[in-house]
């Protein structure tokens, strides 16, 4: 979430789309209902709009409920963008100043389709390469800004046809109310009412909030769905303000924390990109500094001479690769490289330094003058990005700029390496190439995708060579219920050599061979039949089930969707931590595993042989020179490391000289030179050196443990800055500089006067008390930096520039789900049906056949299906299908359908039906038919389309058993994230 | 002890049923085995293990707008409880000064389940093996500790609130005026004057809600089929208001029986 849960109460209009918040985030409704109260009762009389294929428990609460066919979010939002632009309902002050609305593009308009509109746009953006199915062609050069002498060209008159404004306007002009209605199935009048209501939040003083979850992401264009929300919110001026933003509601209590800490396959902690195999070195540039030092140079002139008795610097802080420079000879400065550090006062140098050379000169240390290659390049738009380096031409920074925090990635990476290997000899000596153990960091293969579906495909492929052992650890994960095309996925588990499941209960995954094919959805009885391909005697997989502690049984932090890091304590009984059986916390299990690995690799001498494991700063017996002896099984110690601390480096190279002091802010404290360790830069500041006051007294610096329930905002917007701690730097509403309206030079005022987030006192040159934490420092003026702090240009990108990290086109376009009920794309037969990065019929027949995906046809599978969660159950069900009180509430698998479809199928409410797709023609989902008025048939492009929906919680273990809905779901997913398209597929329903 | 009541605002309720689970947790009720019969509603009825549950019904307005209507079922803690009036055992059912109608477990059971028949909604229920009545007691233990009922405490949107009886109706009407802005047909149920310590705000007319009277589960508990099933919901609050009279009659009947027993024993 850009904002946080409490902030929902400040909204004037709330749109829930791709989410069933009432069921999956019930607490959100406490704040939604606060916003909906009449003004006289302390609320904002906010309107609640819910967009969903059926009347869910959320939609039932809505003031306006708009139903759309699964998978048509972009058509709907595109219609809203069009409405805002054509009805002049966008916040021009905001969009011109804080987005790239007025930026001039580099020929995009000309390239996409010259003329008054883009009606002939095929859905493939300029630069699409039909051979690679990627946007890697020359045409992508149009996806960027036109660069003038002083940076990107900006046309605030918006007259230039190449401005983002005009491109956006033409692009979404195609999304007329009529067409939106025909694609989505929403009534046209209702659509226009909703558009008018939501777009009315463009006005100064108003804010609108979009809340989304998995209904948005689980599509082949899921990333583009979110992009569409971002564009709409930016146009309406809804980002960075109270009651605005985009609420990405996380599906588990600590998914936010998991992704913050690098759970996803492409991330290291703090959303640093994981390096790939082409990035062999860290690539830090060096520059010279002059620190005085003295010592004795040993005799001789050959390479390998030693300087001993060093003073003026702690030699342990000199690392191989550092330079010593001779400046006393009066002539040319000679620079020599330090080859190795022998001890605290002795270094060995590599070159002949000359007998006359005396110490007392300077040595050079690594510095930040270059951007490491992890960011992709040293430049942005051909200009060097690094700010603050003398002599650097930086066009973006001279005109308008942000802090562009991404540019400091090298600091974050170096500090991460220091956290992981900082106590090792390798790190002290600077590591190979002066890369500080970067070579220990596992790299991903740039040619391999590591997403869920790819991993399962790899298991299948590698099964052909059983000599390669395969280990899978399912840690709080149940792919035998939760994965797409789950029958196939479950069989893949039998190809593993070893499967380790860590969970509270025996999951279906831990018992992947136990579903009874004669009684699907249930475990087989001892005498029952078995699946021929999953006969226990034929399976060679060794399966371990490690019992894990539940959240109440352990201490640690949980990060909620609002980025609040909240410390929790384990439940105690009589002063003793509650302990059931031999269950261990995840941290203890990880610790045991790592310590055993360190034992196994104790003699390693090479990286391939496990040197990185041997040298990792983990556990009590590491050769720690810094006095920081963490037992990693202590969650407090882990949290301290995540926050970061100083390593034992002296002040003269930028350290604080203190040993092991906790850092307080990534902005001021993190260093590029290996003097700071930090497990996750975005969390720097969560556990500081100074004590923290909590209601129960003064507490060691753990800010996440703070529980002061005081709203410190000036306008009652509910900042609660001393309740827990949130990243970054306890900023509760990110991009909050954008809440200030530029009315004149030195005259910024809040867009919203009655619920301002930030307000600046020009008399005292400080932000008023009760403001949120601003980017760039408390005494910076509103216009000191641009608000969108992760982009060099500092503005939100309505138009997405070409990027190696984002594989889709620059603007969200409506594509059909991989399985669509339509024969041609609604924009015409010349428009591609699907997201061209994901799926195409020209590659004989489908590129994603690599994931065993073969689409079903509407002739065989005429109905649109979707899956969802219920409030009564949780994810793959192990946590709830074993709890009698919850099983009582939702005991059985069911399918929701309209009365119209039920009549067509001659099904009565409560009958048993079977559901099939192209994945499972012979292994149907068996379910109770729940016939309801809450679902109605759609009219899509003139034809009737029936939609059904069902929960995906069920499996064949636990108290409540049933067939998993993921028997139906396709193994094809989003172009960027590869999350499967669980939310839209074609299916068939038959009465049993 | 101040007298308390519950206000259940169904306009806020999302039917998450945290109330159902928290009730079972706090009062140590066991789950019962259920099946899906084509509705989210489960269990289908009150029982000695289920003191409250959410009723689900669907209503399509003439204009085509579909509403999913939720109403939580539980004991109403009447000012003049029919169950109490019907109970033949002195003090087996009492109305506490805190407003809750409670079963005295030490005395209850020596009867023919008159309380069930005395209650217009058939709230008290019995295990199959004896005549001990079980029902909601408005978390008397919690209220005496100054805590809200378990169902109030669990509700994420404060749809159920534990309020002092003195402000219960005033709060309900204040809230109703707000609810009516969105739901013109919203109403207070039961209507004023029927002496219920549990008050609902319904978003639509009671006729569109599920007020079905228990039949199956009571008979499966060994009781006689309910005789009052034919009563319309509009008639039942009336019955509640007159329950005292009816209860006196019932009590008189059983007093008569007890006297007979006493006389027989005296012989």
JSON list of C-alpha atoms in Angstrom, two decimals, chain B residues 76-263:
[
{"chain": "B", "resi": 76, "resn": "UNK", "atom": "CA", "xyz": [-32.98, -11.84, 22.56]},
{"chain": "B", "resi": 77, "resn": "UNK", "atom": "CA", "xyz": [-32.73, -11.64, 26.33]},
{"chain": "B", "resi": 78, "resn": "UNK", "atom": "CA", "xyz": [-36.32, -10.45, 26.67]},
{"chain": "B", "resi": 79, "resn": "UNK", "atom": "CA", "xyz": [-37.41, -8.19, 29.45]},
{"chain": "B", "resi": 80, "resn": "UNK", "atom": "CA", "xyz": [-40.21, -10.64, 30.06]},
{"chain": "B", "resi": 81, "resn": "UNK", "atom": "CA", "xyz": [-38.68, -13.89, 28.92]},
{"chain": "B", "resi": 82, "resn": "UNK", "atom": "CA", "xyz": [-41.10, -16.51, 27.70]},
{"chain": "B", "resi": 83, "resn": "UNK", "atom": "CA", "xyz": [-38.61, -19.21, 28.54]},
{"chain": "B", "resi": 84, "resn": "UNK", "atom": "CA", "xyz": [-38.37, -18.04, 32.12]},
{"chain": "B", "resi": 85, "resn": "UNK", "atom": "CA", "xyz": [-42.11, -17.76, 32.46]},
{"chain": "B", "resi": 86, "resn": "UNK", "atom": "CA", "xyz": [-42.57, -21.24, 31.05]},
{"chain": "B", "resi": 87, "resn": "UNK", "atom": "CA", "xyz": [-39.88, -22.84, 33.19]},
{"chain": "B", "resi": 88, "resn": "UNK", "atom": "CA", "xyz": [-41.35, -25.05, 35.87]},
{"chain": "B", "resi": 89, "resn": "UNK", "atom": "CA", "xyz": [-38.27, -25.03, 38.07]},
{"chain": "B", "resi": 90, "resn": "UNK", "atom": "CA", "xyz": [-37.85, -21.95, 40.24]},
{"chain": "B", "resi": 91, "resn": "UNK", "atom": "CA", "xyz": [-34.66, -20.06, 39.43]},
{"chain": "B", "resi": 92, "resn": "UNK", "atom": "CA", "xyz": [-33.55, -22.53, 36.76]},
{"chain": "B", "resi": 93, "resn": "UNK", "atom": "CA", "xyz": [-33.87, -19.63, 34.33]},
{"chain": "B", "resi": 94, "resn": "UNK", "atom": "CA", "xyz": [-33.34, -16.18, 35.72]},
{"chain": "B", "resi": 95, "resn": "UNK", "atom": "CA", "xyz": [-33.11, -12.72, 34.34]},
{"chain": "B", "resi": 96, "resn": "UNK", "atom": "CA", "xyz": [-29.89, -11.26, 35.68]},
{"chain": "B", "resi": 97, "resn": "UNK", "atom": "CA", "xyz": [-29.74, -7.65, 36.81]},
{"chain": "B", "resi": 98, "resn": "UNK", "atom": "CA", "xyz": [-27.26, -7.15, 33.96]},
{"chain": "B", "resi": 99, "resn": "UNK", "atom": "CA", "xyz": [-30.03, -7.84, 31.46]},
{"chain": "B", "resi": 100, "resn": "UNK", "atom": "CA", "xyz": [-29.01, -11.32, 30.44]},
{"chain": "B", "resi": 101, "resn": "UNK", "atom": "CA", "xyz": [-31.41, -14.23, 30.64]},
{"chain": "B", "resi": 102, "resn": "UNK", "atom": "CA", "xyz": [-29.41, -17.15, 31.90]},
{"chain": "B", "resi": 103, "resn": "UNK", "atom": "CA", "xyz": [-29.86, -20.79, 32.66]},
{"chain": "B", "resi": 104, "resn": "UNK", "atom": "CA", "xyz": [-28.90, -21.93, 36.12]},
{"chain": "B", "resi": 105, "resn": "UNK", "atom": "CA", "xyz": [-27.07, -25.10, 35.28]},
{"chain": "B", "resi": 106, "resn": "UNK", "atom": "CA", "xyz": [-27.43, -26.51, 38.80]},
{"chain": "B", "resi": 107, "resn": "UNK", "atom": "CA", "xyz": [-31.18, -26.40, 38.70]},
{"chain": "B", "resi": 108, "resn": "UNK", "atom": "CA", "xyz": [-32.03, -26.86, 35.04]},
{"chain": "B", "resi": 109, "resn": "UNK", "atom": "CA", "xyz": [-33.26, -30.09, 33.49]},
{"chain": "B", "resi": 110, "resn": "UNK", "atom": "CA", "xyz": [-36.10, -31.35, 35.62]},
{"chain": "B", "resi": 111, "resn": "UNK", "atom": "CA", "xyz": [-38.80, -30.54, 33.11]},
{"chain": "B", "resi": 112, "resn": "UNK", "atom": "CA", "xyz": [-40.27, -31.17, 29.69]},
{"chain": "B", "resi": 113, "resn": "UNK", "atom": "CA", "xyz": [-38.36, -28.46, 27.84]},
{"chain": "B", "resi": 114, "resn": "UNK", "atom": "CA", "xyz": [-41.06, -25.91, 28.49]},
{"chain": "B", "resi": 115, "resn": "UNK", "atom": "CA", "xyz": [-38.60, -23.09, 27.93]},
{"chain": "B", "resi": 116, "resn": "UNK", "atom": "CA", "xyz": [-38.25, -24.01, 24.28]},
{"chain": "B", "resi": 117, "resn": "UNK", "atom": "CA", "xyz": [-42.01, -23.81, 23.81]},
{"chain": "B", "resi": 118, "resn": "UNK", "atom": "CA", "xyz": [-42.24, -20.73, 25.94]},
{"chain": "B", "resi": 119, "resn": "UNK", "atom": "CA", "xyz": [-39.77, -18.91, 23.66]},
{"chain": "B", "resi": 120, "resn": "UNK", "atom": "CA", "xyz": [-41.41, -17.49, 20.53]},
{"chain": "B", "resi": 121, "resn": "UNK", "atom": "CA", "xyz": [-38.20, -18.16, 18.63]},
{"chain": "B", "resi": 122, "resn": "UNK", "atom": "CA", "xyz": [-37.36, -21.53, 20.11]},
{"chain": "B", "resi": 123, "resn": "UNK", "atom": "CA", "xyz": [-33.97, -20.39, 21.35]},
{"chain": "B", "resi": 124, "resn": "UNK", "atom": "CA", "xyz": [-33.17, -22.73, 24.26]},
{"chain": "B", "resi": 125, "resn": "UNK", "atom": "CA", "xyz": [-31.81, -26.06, 23.00]},
{"chain": "B", "resi": 126, "resn": "UNK", "atom": "CA", "xyz": [-30.92, -29.37, 24.53]},
{"chain": "B", "resi": 127, "resn": "UNK", "atom": "CA", "xyz": [-28.35, -32.09, 24.18]},
{"chain": "B", "resi": 128, "resn": "UNK", "atom": "CA", "xyz": [-29.96, -35.28, 23.00]},
{"chain": "B", "resi": 129, "resn": "UNK", "atom": "CA", "xyz": [-29.52, -36.96, 26.33]},
{"chain": "B", "resi": 130, "resn": "UNK", "atom": "CA", "xyz": [-31.35, -34.73, 28.80]},
{"chain": "B", "resi": 131, "resn": "UNK", "atom": "CA", "xyz": [-33.51, -31.66, 29.22]},
{"chain": "B", "resi": 132, "resn": "UNK", "atom": "CA", "xyz": [-30.85, -29.20, 30.21]},
{"chain": "B", "resi": 133, "resn": "UNK", "atom": "CA", "xyz": [-31.31, -25.98, 28.26]},
{"chain": "B", "resi": 134, "resn": "UNK", "atom": "CA", "xyz": [-28.36, -24.23, 26.61]},
{"chain": "B", "resi": 135, "resn": "UNK", "atom": "CA", "xyz": [-28.35, -20.83, 24.99]},
{"chain": "B", "resi": 136, "resn": "UNK", "atom": "CA", "xyz": [-26.61, -17.50, 24.74]},
{"chain": "B", "resi": 137, "resn": "UNK", "atom": "CA", "xyz": [-26.04, -15.84, 28.11]},
{"chain": "B", "resi": 138, "resn": "UNK", "atom": "CA", "xyz": [-24.72, -12.59, 26.66]},
{"chain": "B", "resi": 139, "resn": "UNK", "atom": "CA", "xyz": [-21.28, -13.53, 27.96]},
{"chain": "B", "resi": 140, "resn": "UNK", "atom": "CA", "xyz": [-22.34, -12.66, 31.50]},
{"chain": "B", "resi": 141, "resn": "UNK", "atom": "CA", "xyz": [-18.84, -13.48, 32.75]},
{"chain": "B", "resi": 142, "resn": "UNK", "atom": "CA", "xyz": [-17.27, -11.00, 30.35]},
{"chain": "B", "resi": 143, "resn": "UNK", "atom": "CA", "xyz": [-19.80, -8.26, 31.01]},
{"chain": "B", "resi": 144, "resn": "UNK", "atom": "CA", "xyz": [-19.23, -8.56, 34.73]},
{"chain": "B", "resi": 145, "resn": "UNK", "atom": "CA", "xyz": [-15.53, -8.02, 34.06]},
{"chain": "B", "resi": 146, "resn": "UNK", "atom": "CA", "xyz": [-16.36, -4.89, 32.10]},
{"chain": "B", "resi": 147, "resn": "UNK", "atom": "CA", "xyz": [-15.65, -6.50, 28.71]},
{"chain": "B", "resi": 148, "resn": "UNK", "atom": "CA", "xyz": [-18.00, -6.57, 25.75]},
{"chain": "B", "resi": 149, "resn": "UNK", "atom": "CA", "xyz": [-19.54, -9.87, 24.73]},
{"chain": "B", "resi": 150, "resn": "UNK", "atom": "CA", "xyz": [-17.31, -12.20, 22.70]},
{"chain": "B", "resi": 151, "resn": "UNK", "atom": "CA", "xyz": [-19.35, -11.54, 19.55]},
{"chain": "B", "resi": 152, "resn": "UNK", "atom": "CA", "xyz": [-19.03, -7.77, 19.99]},
{"chain": "B", "resi": 153, "resn": "UNK", "atom": "CA", "xyz": [-15.35, -8.06, 20.65]},
{"chain": "B", "resi": 154, "resn": "UNK", "atom": "CA", "xyz": [-14.71, -10.12, 17.51]},
{"chain": "B", "resi": 155, "resn": "UNK", "atom": "CA", "xyz": [-16.64, -7.93, 15.11]},
{"chain": "B", "resi": 156, "resn": "UNK", "atom": "CA", "xyz": [-14.24, -6.07, 12.79]},
{"chain": "B", "resi": 157, "resn": "UNK", "atom": "CA", "xyz": [-16.75, -3.35, 11.93]},
{"chain": "B", "resi": 158, "resn": "UNK", "atom": "CA", "xyz": [-18.56, -3.02, 15.25]},
{"chain": "B", "resi": 159, "resn": "UNK", "atom": "CA", "xyz": [-21.77, -4.26, 13.71]},
{"chain": "B", "resi": 160, "resn": "UNK", "atom": "CA", "xyz": [-22.47, -5.89, 17.06]},
{"chain": "B", "resi": 161, "resn": "UNK", "atom": "CA", "xyz": [-21.97, -3.65, 20.03]},
{"chain": "B", "resi": 162, "resn": "UNK", "atom": "CA", "xyz": [-22.51, -4.28, 23.74]},
{"chain": "B", "resi": 163, "resn": "UNK", "atom": "CA", "xyz": [-24.32, -1.22, 25.06]},
{"chain": "B", "resi": 164, "resn": "UNK", "atom": "CA", "xyz": [-25.90, -0.14, 28.26]},
{"chain": "B", "resi": 165, "resn": "UNK", "atom": "CA", "xyz": [-29.61, -0.80, 28.05]},
{"chain": "B", "resi": 166, "resn": "UNK", "atom": "CA", "xyz": [-30.38, 2.78, 28.93]},
{"chain": "B", "resi": 167, "resn": "UNK", "atom": "CA", "xyz": [-28.88, 3.96, 25.64]},
{"chain": "B", "resi": 168, "resn": "UNK", "atom": "CA", "xyz": [-29.54, 0.91, 23.51]},
{"chain": "B", "resi": 169, "resn": "UNK", "atom": "CA", "xyz": [-32.62, 2.12, 21.70]},
{"chain": "B", "resi": 170, "resn": "UNK", "atom": "CA", "xyz": [-31.49, 5.72, 21.47]},
{"chain": "B", "resi": 171, "resn": "UNK", "atom": "CA", "xyz": [-28.24, 4.55, 19.90]},
{"chain": "B", "resi": 172, "resn": "UNK", "atom": "CA", "xyz": [-30.16, 2.27, 17.57]},
{"chain": "B", "resi": 173, "resn": "UNK", "atom": "CA", "xyz": [-32.39, 5.10, 16.35]},
{"chain": "B", "resi": 174, "resn": "UNK", "atom": "CA", "xyz": [-29.44, 7.44, 15.96]},
{"chain": "B", "resi": 175, "resn": "UNK", "atom": "CA", "xyz": [-27.72, 4.82, 13.86]},
{"chain": "B", "resi": 176, "resn": "UNK", "atom": "CA", "xyz": [-30.95, 4.10, 11.97]},
{"chain": "B", "resi": 177, "resn": "UNK", "atom": "CA", "xyz": [-31.16, 7.68, 10.80]},
{"chain": "B", "resi": 178, "resn": "UNK", "atom": "CA", "xyz": [-27.74, 7.24, 9.20]},
{"chain": "B", "resi": 179, "resn": "UNK", "atom": "CA", "xyz": [-28.53, 3.84, 7.74]},
{"chain": "B", "resi": 180, "resn": "UNK", "atom": "CA", "xyz": [-31.74, 5.14, 6.22]},
{"chain": "B", "resi": 181, "resn": "UNK", "atom": "CA", "xyz": [-29.76, 7.53, 4.05]},
{"chain": "B", "resi": 182, "resn": "UNK", "atom": "CA", "xyz": [-28.47, 4.50, 2.15]},
{"chain": "B", "resi": 183, "resn": "UNK", "atom": "CA", "xyz": [-31.29, 2.06, 2.86]},
{"chain": "B", "resi": 184, "resn": "UNK", "atom": "CA", "xyz": [-34.65, 3.87, 2.95]},
{"chain": "B", "resi": 185, "resn": "UNK", "atom": "CA", "xyz": [-36.50, 0.80, 4.20]},
{"chain": "B", "resi": 186, "resn": "UNK", "atom": "CA", "xyz": [-34.12, 0.20, 7.09]},
{"chain": "B", "resi": 187, "resn": "UNK", "atom": "CA", "xyz": [-35.85, -0.49, 10.37]},
{"chain": "B", "resi": 188, "resn": "UNK", "atom": "CA", "xyz": [-35.31, -1.35, 13.98]},
{"chain": "B", "resi": 189, "resn": "UNK", "atom": "CA", "xyz": [-36.19, -4.92, 14.84]},
{"chain": "B", "resi": 190, "resn": "UNK", "atom": "CA", "xyz": [-38.00, -5.83, 16.95]},
{"chain": "B", "resi": 191, "resn": "UNK", "atom": "CA", "xyz": [-40.05, -2.67, 16.88]},
{"chain": "B", "resi": 192, "resn": "UNK", "atom": "CA", "xyz": [-39.94, -0.49, 19.94]},
{"chain": "B", "resi": 193, "resn": "UNK", "atom": "CA", "xyz": [-41.89, -1.65, 22.90]},
{"chain": "B", "resi": 194, "resn": "UNK", "atom": "CA", "xyz": [-41.32, -5.35, 22.69]},
{"chain": "B", "resi": 195, "resn": "UNK", "atom": "CA", "xyz": [-38.83, -5.50, 25.48]},
{"chain": "B", "resi": 196, "resn": "UNK", "atom": "CA", "xyz": [-35.89, -7.11, 23.74]},
{"chain": "B", "resi": 197, "resn": "UNK", "atom": "CA", "xyz": [-32.36, -6.57, 25.03]},
{"chain": "B", "resi": 198, "resn": "UNK", "atom": "CA", "xyz": [-31.06, -7.51, 21.61]},
{"chain": "B", "resi": 199, "resn": "UNK", "atom": "CA", "xyz": [-31.94, -5.03, 18.89]},
{"chain": "B", "resi": 200, "resn": "UNK", "atom": "CA", "xyz": [-31.23, -5.32, 15.18]},
{"chain": "B", "resi": 201, "resn": "UNK", "atom": "CA", "xyz": [-31.01, -2.70, 12.49]},
{"chain": "B", "resi": 202, "resn": "UNK", "atom": "CA", "xyz": [-32.26, -4.38, 9.33]},
{"chain": "B", "resi": 203, "resn": "UNK", "atom": "CA", "xyz": [-31.62, -2.79, 5.94]},
{"chain": "B", "resi": 204, "resn": "UNK", "atom": "CA", "xyz": [-34.90, -4.01, 4.50]},
{"chain": "B", "resi": 205, "resn": "UNK", "atom": "CA", "xyz": [-38.29, -5.19, 5.71]},
{"chain": "B", "resi": 206, "resn": "UNK", "atom": "CA", "xyz": [-38.20, -8.18, 8.03]},
{"chain": "B", "resi": 207, "resn": "UNK", "atom": "CA", "xyz": [-40.21, -10.15, 5.48]},
{"chain": "B", "resi": 208, "resn": "UNK", "atom": "CA", "xyz": [-37.14, -10.35, 3.24]},
{"chain": "B", "resi": 209, "resn": "UNK", "atom": "CA", "xyz": [-35.01, -11.79, 6.02]},
{"chain": "B", "resi": 210, "resn": "UNK", "atom": "CA", "xyz": [-34.78, -15.33, 7.16]},
{"chain": "B", "resi": 211, "resn": "UNK", "atom": "CA", "xyz": [-36.80, -15.76, 10.33]},
{"chain": "B", "resi": 212, "resn": "UNK", "atom": "CA", "xyz": [-37.59, -19.39, 9.74]},
{"chain": "B", "resi": 213, "resn": "UNK", "atom": "CA", "xyz": [-38.58, -21.24, 12.84]},
{"chain": "B", "resi": 214, "resn": "UNK", "atom": "CA", "xyz": [-36.58, -24.27, 13.94]},
{"chain": "B", "resi": 215, "resn": "UNK", "atom": "CA", "xyz": [-37.99, -27.67, 13.22]},
{"chain": "B", "resi": 216, "resn": "UNK", "atom": "CA", "xyz": [-35.54, -30.34, 12.30]},
{"chain": "B", "resi": 217, "resn": "UNK", "atom": "CA", "xyz": [-32.75, -29.88, 14.74]},
{"chain": "B", "resi": 218, "resn": "UNK", "atom": "CA", "xyz": [-35.05, -29.61, 17.70]},
{"chain": "B", "resi": 219, "resn": "UNK", "atom": "CA", "xyz": [-36.80, -32.81, 16.84]},
{"chain": "B", "resi": 220, "resn": "UNK", "atom": "CA", "xyz": [-33.44, -34.44, 16.32]},
{"chain": "B", "resi": 221, "resn": "UNK", "atom": "CA", "xyz": [-32.55, -33.31, 19.79]},
{"chain": "B", "resi": 222, "resn": "UNK", "atom": "CA", "xyz": [-35.45, -35.35, 21.00]},
{"chain": "B", "resi": 223, "resn": "UNK", "atom": "CA", "xyz": [-37.99, -32.60, 21.37]},
{"chain": "B", "resi": 224, "resn": "UNK", "atom": "CA", "xyz": [-41.45, -32.48, 19.91]},
{"chain": "B", "resi": 225, "resn": "UNK", "atom": "CA", "xyz": [-41.82, -30.67, 16.57]},
{"chain": "B", "resi": 226, "resn": "UNK", "atom": "CA", "xyz": [-42.37, -27.01, 17.07]},
{"chain": "B", "resi": 227, "resn": "UNK", "atom": "CA", "xyz": [-45.97, -26.09, 17.23]},
{"chain": "B", "resi": 228, "resn": "UNK", "atom": "CA", "xyz": [-45.47, -22.42, 16.52]},
{"chain": "B", "resi": 229, "resn": "UNK", "atom": "CA", "xyz": [-43.85, -22.73, 13.15]},
{"chain": "B", "resi": 230, "resn": "UNK", "atom": "CA", "xyz": [-46.84, -21.25, 11.39]},
{"chain": "B", "resi": 231, "resn": "UNK", "atom": "CA", "xyz": [-46.58, -17.93, 13.16]},
{"chain": "B", "resi": 232, "resn": "UNK", "atom": "CA", "xyz": [-45.54, -15.07, 10.92]},
{"chain": "B", "resi": 233, "resn": "UNK", "atom": "CA", "xyz": [-42.55, -13.06, 11.98]},
{"chain": "B", "resi": 234, "resn": "UNK", "atom": "CA", "xyz": [-44.79, -10.05, 12.43]},
{"chain": "B", "resi": 235, "resn": "UNK", "atom": "CA", "xyz": [-46.84, -12.02, 14.93]},
{"chain": "B", "resi": 236, "resn": "UNK", "atom": "CA", "xyz": [-43.94, -13.29, 16.97]},
{"chain": "B", "resi": 237, "resn": "UNK", "atom": "CA", "xyz": [-42.83, -10.05, 18.59]},
{"chain": "B", "resi": 238, "resn": "UNK", "atom": "CA", "xyz": [-46.45, -9.74, 19.68]},
{"chain": "B", "resi": 239, "resn": "UNK", "atom": "CA", "xyz": [-46.11, -13.11, 21.19]},
{"chain": "B", "resi": 240, "resn": "UNK", "atom": "CA", "xyz": [-43.00, -11.97, 22.98]},
{"chain": "B", "resi": 241, "resn": "UNK", "atom": "CA", "xyz": [-44.86, -9.04, 24.41]},
{"chain": "B", "resi": 242, "resn": "UNK", "atom": "CA", "xyz": [-47.53, -11.34, 25.66]},
{"chain": "B", "resi": 243, "resn": "UNK", "atom": "CA", "xyz": [-45.11, -14.02, 26.62]},
{"chain": "B", "resi": 244, "resn": "UNK", "atom": "CA", "xyz": [-45.37, -13.09, 30.21]},
{"chain": "B", "resi": 245, "resn": "UNK", "atom": "CA", "xyz": [-49.05, -13.90, 30.16]},
{"chain": "B", "resi": 246, "resn": "UNK", "atom": "CA", "xyz": [-48.45, -17.08, 28.23]},
{"chain": "B", "resi": 247, "resn": "UNK", "atom": "CA", "xyz": [-45.59, -17.95, 30.49]},
{"chain": "B", "resi": 248, "resn": "UNK", "atom": "CA", "xyz": [-47.69, -17.47, 33.56]},
{"chain": "B", "resi": 249, "resn": "UNK", "atom": "CA", "xyz": [-50.21, -19.80, 32.08]},
{"chain": "B", "resi": 250, "resn": "UNK", "atom": "CA", "xyz": [-47.55, -22.34, 31.29]},
{"chain": "B", "resi": 251, "resn": "UNK", "atom": "CA", "xyz": [-45.96, -21.90, 34.66]},
{"chain": "B", "resi": 252, "resn": "UNK", "atom": "CA", "xyz": [-49.30, -22.33, 36.29]},
{"chain": "B", "resi": 253, "resn": "UNK", "atom": "CA", "xyz": [-49.75, -25.53, 34.41]},
{"chain": "B", "resi": 254, "resn": "UNK", "atom": "CA", "xyz": [-46.47, -26.90, 35.62]},
{"chain": "B", "resi": 255, "resn": "UNK", "atom": "CA", "xyz": [-46.91, -25.52, 39.06]},
{"chain": "B", "resi": 256, "resn": "UNK", "atom": "CA", "xyz": [-50.01, -27.58, 39.03]},
{"chain": "B", "resi": 257, "resn": "UNK", "atom": "CA", "xyz": [-47.93, -30.57, 38.00]},
{"chain": "B", "resi": 258, "resn": "UNK", "atom": "CA", "xyz": [-45.37, -29.94, 40.65]},
{"chain": "B", "resi": 259, "resn": "UNK", "atom": "CA", "xyz": [-48.03, -29.66, 43.25]},
{"chain": "B", "resi": 260, "resn": "UNK", "atom": "CA", "xyz": [-49.33, -32.99, 42.12]},
{"chain": "B", "resi": 261, "resn": "UNK", "atom": "CA", "xyz": [-45.88, -34.48, 42.44]},
{"chain": "B", "resi": 262, "resn": "UNK", "atom": "CA", "xyz": [-45.40, -32.89, 45.81]},
{"chain": "B", "resi": 263, "resn": "UNK", "atom": "CA", "xyz": [-48.70, -34.20, 46.98]}
]
